[in-house]
Short mmCIF file of C-alpha atoms in Angstrom, two decimals:
data_model
loop_
_atom_site.label_atom_id
_atom_site.label_comp_id
_atom_site.label_asym_id
_atom_site.label_seq_id
_atom_site.Cartn_x
_atom_site.Cartn_y
_atom_site.Cartn_z
CA UNK A 1 -51.94 -21.76 55.14
CA UNK A 2 -51.70 -25.43 55.82
CA UNK A 3 -50.37 -26.28 52.33
CA UNK A 4 -47.50 -23.82 52.84
CA UNK A 5 -46.81 -25.29 56.25
CA UNK A 6 -46.73 -28.84 54.93
CA UNK A 7 -44.17 -27.87 52.27
CA UNK A 8 -41.94 -26.16 54.85
CA UNK A 9 -42.75 -28.23 57.95
CA UNK A 10 -39.24 -29.71 58.38
CA UNK A 11 -37.72 -26.21 58.35
CA UNK A 12 -40.19 -24.86 60.92
CA UNK A 13 -39.84 -27.81 63.24
CA UNK A 14 -36.04 -28.10 63.00
CA UNK A 15 -35.39 -24.40 63.71
CA UNK A 16 -37.94 -24.03 66.48
CA UNK A 17 -39.55 -21.11 64.67
CA UNK A 18 -42.92 -20.40 66.31
CA UNK A 19 -45.80 -21.09 63.93
CA UNK A 20 -49.06 -19.19 64.15
CA UNK A 21 -52.01 -19.93 61.89
CA UNK A 22 -53.97 -16.74 61.13
CA UNK A 23 -57.13 -17.85 59.39
CA UNK A 24 -60.80 -17.17 58.85
CA UNK A 25 -61.56 -20.89 59.24
CA UNK A 26 -62.50 -21.34 62.88
CA UNK A 27 -64.09 -24.78 62.89
CA UNK A 28 -62.75 -27.17 65.50
CA UNK A 29 -61.56 -29.80 62.99
CA UNK A 30 -59.18 -27.31 61.35
CA UNK A 31 -57.96 -26.02 64.71
CA UNK A 32 -57.15 -29.57 65.85
CA UNK A 33 -55.49 -30.29 62.50
CA UNK A 34 -53.36 -27.15 62.79
CA UNK A 35 -52.20 -28.02 66.30
CA UNK A 36 -51.55 -31.65 65.36
CA UNK A 37 -49.33 -30.40 62.51
CA UNK A 38 -47.23 -28.46 65.01
CA UNK A 39 -48.81 -25.01 65.22
CA UNK A 40 -48.00 -23.01 68.34
CA UNK A 41 -51.21 -21.01 68.05
CA UNK A 42 -54.30 -20.84 65.84
CA UNK A 43 -55.90 -17.41 65.65
CA UNK A 44 -59.21 -16.86 63.89
CA UNK A 45 -59.86 -13.64 61.95
CA UNK A 46 -60.93 -11.05 62.78
CA UNK A 47 -58.53 -10.62 65.67
CA UNK A 48 -57.21 -7.60 67.49
CA UNK A 49 -53.60 -6.73 66.59
CA UNK A 50 -52.86 -6.25 70.28
CA UNK A 51 -53.97 -9.83 70.95
CA UNK A 52 -51.68 -11.15 68.20
CA UNK A 53 -48.78 -9.13 69.64
CA UNK A 54 -49.46 -10.49 73.15
CA UNK A 55 -49.63 -14.09 71.93
CA UNK A 56 -46.42 -13.75 69.91
CA UNK A 57 -44.56 -12.12 72.80
CA UNK A 58 -45.71 -14.82 75.21
CA UNK A 59 -44.56 -17.58 72.86
CA UNK A 60 -41.20 -15.93 72.24
CA UNK A 61 -40.68 -15.39 75.97
CA UNK A 62 -41.29 -19.09 76.66
CA UNK A 63 -38.93 -20.02 73.85
CA UNK A 64 -36.23 -17.71 75.23
CA UNK A 65 -36.59 -19.14 78.76
CA UNK A 66 -36.24 -22.66 77.40
CA UNK A 67 -33.09 -21.71 75.49
CA UNK A 68 -31.61 -20.17 78.64
CA UNK A 69 -32.39 -23.34 80.57
CA UNK A 70 -30.76 -25.52 77.93
CA UNK A 71 -27.63 -23.38 77.96
CA UNK A 72 -26.93 -24.19 81.61
CA UNK A 73 -24.50 -27.07 81.90
CA UNK A 74 -24.77 -29.17 85.04
CA UNK A 75 -22.23 -31.43 86.61
CA UNK A 76 -23.13 -32.81 90.00
CA UNK A 77 -23.64 -29.75 92.21
CA UNK A 78 -21.96 -27.30 89.81
CA UNK A 79 -23.94 -25.21 87.39
#
C-alpha cells in the first residue's frame, strides 16, 4: 500500500498515472494521509466492483479532458 507508493511516488506523480488506494483500513487519519501523499481516490474494502469501475472511469475521463485542453495552442484569438 503506502510503502509501495512511497518507493514509487516520483514515477506516479511524474507520469500522471491515477493512484487509487484499495484498503481495509478506513480510519480518517489513513485516508487523509493517502490523499496528502497524492492519491486520486481511497476506497475501503469491501467495495462493489461496479463502484471501482465507475470511479476509475470518472478519473480517466477527467484526465483525458485535461490532456485535450493542454493540447490546444492559443495565440491571441487563434486556437
